[in-house]
């Protein structure tokens, strides 16, 4: 997977954060999904399908979600250009316009908003069918297998978790052998496939959370240039006291995985300390 430079990663995270706040879809879920799908690389392209972008939308799925939700997010021109033929296939008459719409998959802002809307639609549909709250992994299964496939997968797993995933989804297994088979070639069970995705989603969100905490720690450490210097924090603290408090708070916030979408007085104070040191 191609490495992504830090500035690009920051732009991607900002786009995901905005999409989460705009749609109400969980930030950590969207972040984890993007990490799993593309490694936060907005320019990623699949070698075996038409999947592209931050969330690896295939062409048909992208046209469908833009048709349904594009106008809500300033993409009315794209939504209006997408039609649907008698067989239900989404089409765009003008080749140039079609390419412009598909290229939006590589725009972090558009991709994040459409991924959030897609997840929200799938959540409503899955909960109506399953009769329970949908988890982040349930939503990822809907992204991976489609809504119908996810419903089939989850229902089968509930009744027989040890059943072979490849036997139930032979086409998907041929296209994604690493998902459906163990290293020795033996088939994974439905529950094993599900738990593997759950772990990957968690790791995806955790890795970026750790990076964010490391960046905050680096900024906070800049306060400790002179142990006797008074930092204007509103509490008349020395830099030594301020950095001790900041490190303690950063460590605890890292454990609690505080959300940047729900700032606390402590995260606000951390930001103030950094701005005070930088002259902000």
Coordinates of C-alpha atoms in Angstrom, one line a residue:
X1 CA 0.0 0.0 0.0
X2 CA 1.4 3.4 -1.0
X3 CA 2.6 5.6 1.9
X4 CA 0.6 8.8 2.6
X5 CA 2.4 12.0 3.6
X6 CA 1.4 13.6 6.9
X7 CA -0.2 16.7 5.4
X8 CA -2.4 14.5 3.1
X9 CA -3.4 12.4 6.1
X10 CA -4.3 15.6 8.0
X11 CA -6.5 16.8 5.2
X12 CA -8.2 13.3 5.0
X13 CA -8.9 13.3 8.7
X14 CA -10.4 16.8 8.5
X15 CA -12.7 15.7 5.7
X16 CA -13.8 12.6 7.7
X17 CA -14.4 14.7 10.8
X18 CA -16.5 17.2 8.8
X19 CA -18.5 14.3 7.2
X20 CA -19.1 12.8 10.7
X21 CA -20.3 16.1 12.1
X22 CA -22.5 16.8 9.1
X23 CA -24.2 13.4 9.0
X24 CA -24.0 12.1 12.6
X25 CA -22.2 8.9 11.5
X26 CA -19.5 7.9 14.0
X27 CA -16.1 9.4 13.4
X28 CA -14.1 6.4 14.6
X29 CA -16.1 4.1 12.3
X30 CA -15.5 6.3 9.2
X31 CA -11.8 6.7 10.2
X32 CA -11.4 3.0 10.7
X33 CA -13.1 2.1 7.4
X34 CA -10.9 4.5 5.4
X35 CA -7.8 3.1 7.1
X36 CA -8.8 -0.5 6.2
X37 CA -9.9 0.4 2.7
X38 CA -7.2 2.6 1.5
X39 CA -4.7 3.3 4.3
X40 CA -6.1 6.9 4.2
X41 CA -4.8 7.3 0.6
X42 CA -7.4 9.3 -1.3
X43 CA -5.8 8.3 -4.6
X44 CA -5.8 4.5 -4.0
X45 CA -7.0 2.3 -6.9
X46 CA -7.9 -1.4 -6.7
X47 CA -6.0 -3.7 -9.1
X48 CA -8.9 -6.2 -9.5
X49 CA -12.0 -4.0 -9.7
X50 CA -13.2 -0.5 -10.4
X51 CA -12.9 0.4 -6.8
X52 CA -11.1 3.8 -6.2
X53 CA -10.6 6.5 -3.6
X54 CA -10.5 6.8 0.2
X55 CA -13.4 4.3 0.6
X56 CA -12.8 2.2 -2.5
X57 CA -16.3 2.7 -4.0
X58 CA -16.8 0.7 -7.2
X59 CA -18.4 2.7 -10.0
X60 CA -21.9 1.4 -9.7
X61 CA -22.1 2.0 -5.9
X62 CA -20.6 5.5 -6.3
X63 CA -23.1 6.6 -8.9
X64 CA -26.0 5.2 -6.7
X65 CA -25.0 7.1 -3.6
X66 CA -24.2 10.3 -5.5
X67 CA -27.6 10.1 -7.2
X68 CA -29.4 9.7 -3.8
X69 CA -27.4 12.1 -1.7
X70 CA -25.2 14.3 -3.9
X71 CA -27.6 17.3 -4.0
X72 CA -27.6 17.4 -0.1
X73 CA -23.9 18.2 -0.2
X74 CA -23.4 20.6 -3.1
X75 CA -23.2 17.9 -5.8
X76 CA -26.5 18.6 -7.4
X77 CA -24.9 18.8 -10.9
X78 CA -23.6 15.3 -10.5
X79 CA -26.9 13.9 -9.1
X80 CA -28.9 15.5 -11.9
X81 CA -26.6 13.9 -14.5
X82 CA -27.0 10.4 -13.2
X83 CA -30.0 8.4 -14.6
X84 CA -31.2 4.9 -14.2
X85 CA -32.1 2.5 -17.0
X86 CA -34.9 -0.1 -17.1
X87 CA -32.7 -2.7 -15.5
X88 CA -31.9 -0.4 -12.6
X89 CA -28.3 0.3 -13.7
X90 CA -27.1 3.9 -13.0
X91 CA -25.8 5.7 -16.1
X92 CA -24.4 9.0 -17.2
X93 CA -24.9 10.0 -20.8
X94 CA -22.0 12.3 -21.3
X95 CA -18.6 10.5 -21.0
X96 CA -16.8 13.6 -19.7
X97 CA -19.4 14.2 -17.0
X98 CA -19.3 10.5 -16.0
X99 CA -15.6 10.7 -15.6
X100 CA -15.8 13.9 -13.5
X101 CA -18.4 12.3 -11.2
X102 CA -16.3 9.1 -10.8
X103 CA -13.2 11.2 -10.1
X104 CA -14.9 12.6 -7.0
X105 CA -14.1 9.3 -5.3
X106 CA -10.6 10.6 -5.0
X107 CA -11.7 13.8 -3.3
X108 CA -11.5 13.3 0.4
X109 CA -14.4 15.6 1.2
X110 CA -16.8 14.1 -1.3
X111 CA -15.8 10.6 -0.6
X112 CA -16.2 11.0 3.2
X113 CA -19.6 12.6 2.9
X114 CA -20.9 9.9 0.5
X115 CA -19.4 7.1 2.7
X116 CA -21.1 8.5 5.7
X117 CA -24.5 8.7 3.9
X118 CA -24.0 5.2 2.5
X119 CA -23.3 4.0 6.0
X120 CA -26.4 5.8 7.4
X121 CA -28.6 4.2 4.7
X122 CA -27.2 0.8 5.4
X123 CA -27.6 1.2 9.1
X124 CA -31.3 2.0 8.8
X125 CA -31.9 -0.9 6.4
X126 CA -29.9 -3.4 8.5
X127 CA -31.6 -2.5 11.7
X128 CA -35.0 -2.8 10.1
X129 CA -34.1 -6.3 8.9
X130 CA -32.1 -7.6 11.8
X131 CA -34.3 -6.1 14.5
X132 CA -31.3 -4.8 16.5
X133 CA -28.8 -2.0 16.5
X134 CA -26.2 -2.3 13.7
X135 CA -22.6 -2.3 14.8
X136 CA -19.7 -0.7 12.9
X137 CA -18.7 -4.1 11.6
X138 CA -22.2 -4.8 10.4
X139 CA -22.0 -1.5 8.4
X140 CA -18.6 -2.6 7.0
X141 CA -20.1 -5.9 5.9
X142 CA -22.7 -3.9 4.0
X143 CA -20.0 -1.9 2.3
X144 CA -18.0 -5.0 1.5
X145 CA -20.8 -7.3 0.3
X146 CA -23.6 -4.9 -0.5
X147 CA -26.7 -4.5 1.6
X148 CA -28.3 -7.8 0.4
X149 CA -25.0 -9.7 0.9
X150 CA -24.5 -8.3 4.4
X151 CA -28.1 -9.2 5.4
X152 CA -27.5 -12.7 4.2
X153 CA -24.1 -13.0 5.9
X154 CA -25.3 -11.7 9.3
X155 CA -28.4 -13.8 9.3
X156 CA -26.4 -16.9 8.4
X157 CA -23.8 -16.1 11.1
X158 CA -26.5 -15.8 13.7
X159 CA -27.9 -19.3 13.0
X160 CA -24.5 -21.0 12.2
X161 CA -21.4 -19.0 13.0
X162 CA -19.1 -21.8 12.1
X163 CA -20.4 -22.1 8.5
X164 CA -17.9 -21.5 5.7
X165 CA -18.0 -18.0 4.3
X166 CA -16.6 -19.2 0.9
X167 CA -19.4 -21.7 0.6
X168 CA -22.0 -19.0 1.1
X169 CA -20.3 -16.4 -1.1
X170 CA -18.2 -18.2 -3.7
X171 CA -17.9 -15.2 -6.0
X172 CA -16.7 -12.9 -3.3
X173 CA -14.3 -15.6 -2.0
X174 CA -12.7 -15.9 -5.5
X175 CA -12.2 -12.1 -5.7
X176 CA -11.0 -11.8 -2.1
X177 CA -9.2 -15.0 -1.1
X178 CA -7.3 -13.3 1.7
X179 CA -10.6 -12.5 3.4
X180 CA -12.3 -15.8 3.1
X181 CA -9.4 -18.2 3.5
X182 CA -6.7 -18.8 6.1
X183 CA -3.0 -18.7 5.2
X184 CA -3.1 -22.5 4.6
X185 CA -6.0 -22.2 2.2
X186 CA -8.6 -23.5 4.5
X187 CA -11.9 -21.6 4.5
X188 CA -12.6 -19.1 7.3
X189 CA -15.9 -19.4 9.2
X190 CA -18.5 -16.6 9.1
X191 CA -17.7 -15.6 12.6
X192 CA -13.9 -15.6 11.9
X193 CA -14.4 -13.3 8.9
X194 CA -16.6 -11.0 10.9
X195 CA -14.2 -10.8 13.9
X196 CA -11.3 -10.2 11.5
X197 CA -13.0 -7.2 10.1
X198 CA -14.0 -6.0 13.6
X199 CA -10.3 -6.1 14.6
X200 CA -9.1 -4.3 11.4
X201 CA -11.7 -1.5 11.9
X202 CA -10.5 -1.1 15.5
X203 CA -6.9 -1.0 14.6
X204 CA -7.5 1.5 11.8
X205 CA -9.1 4.0 14.2
X206 CA -6.6 3.3 17.0
X207 CA -3.5 3.9 14.8
X208 CA -4.7 7.3 13.8
X209 CA -5.8 8.2 17.3
X210 CA -2.2 7.3 18.5
X211 CA -0.7 9.5 15.8
X212 CA -2.9 12.4 16.9
X213 CA -1.9 11.9 20.5
X214 CA 1.8 11.8 19.5
X215 CA 1.4 15.1 17.6
X216 CA -0.3 16.7 20.6
X217 CA 2.4 15.5 22.9
X218 CA 5.1 16.9 20.7
X219 CA 3.4 20.3 20.7
X220 CA 2.9 20.2 24.4
X221 CA 6.5 19.4 25.0
X222 CA 7.5 22.7 23.3
X223 CA 6.2 24.4 26.5
X224 CA 9.1 23.1 28.5
X225 CA 11.8 25.2 27.0
X226 CA 12.6 26.9 30.3
X227 CA 11.7 25.4 33.6
X228 CA 11.3 28.7 35.3
X229 CA 9.4 30.5 32.6
X230 CA 5.9 31.5 33.4
X231 CA 3.4 30.4 30.7
X232 CA 0.3 32.5 30.4
X233 CA -2.3 29.8 30.9
X234 CA -4.7 31.6 33.2
X235 CA -3.3 29.7 36.1
X236 CA 0.1 31.4 36.4
X237 CA 1.8 28.0 36.0
X238 CA 5.5 27.5 35.3
X239 CA 6.3 25.6 32.1
X240 CA 7.5 22.7 34.2
X241 CA 4.1 22.4 35.9
X242 CA 2.3 22.9 32.6
X243 CA 4.1 20.2 30.8
X244 CA 3.6 17.8 33.7
X245 CA -0.1 18.4 33.6
X246 CA -0.2 18.2 29.8
X247 CA 1.7 14.9 29.7
X248 CA -0.6 13.4 32.3
X249 CA -3.7 14.5 30.6
X250 CA -2.5 13.4 27.2
X251 CA -1.8 9.9 28.6
X252 CA -5.2 9.6 30.1
X253 CA -7.0 11.0 27.0
X254 CA -5.1 8.4 24.9
X255 CA -6.5 5.7 27.1
X256 CA -10.0 7.1 27.1
X257 CA -9.9 7.8 23.3
X258 CA -11.6 11.2 23.8
X259 CA -13.4 12.3 20.7
X260 CA -12.3 15.5 19.0
X261 CA -15.9 16.0 18.0
X262 CA -16.8 16.3 21.7
X263 CA -14.2 18.6 23.3
X264 CA -13.8 18.6 27.0
X265 CA -12.5 21.4 29.3
X266 CA -9.2 19.5 29.4
X267 CA -8.8 19.2 25.7
X268 CA -9.6 22.8 25.3
X269 CA -7.0 23.7 27.9
X270 CA -4.4 21.6 26.0
X271 CA -5.1 23.6 22.9
X272 CA -4.8 26.9 24.9
X273 CA -1.4 25.8 26.2
X274 CA -0.2 25.2 22.8
X275 CA -1.5 28.4 21.4
X276 CA 0.0 30.3 24.4
X277 CA 3.4 28.8 23.6
X278 CA 3.1 29.7 19.9
X279 CA 2.0 33.2 20.6
X280 CA -1.6 32.5 19.3

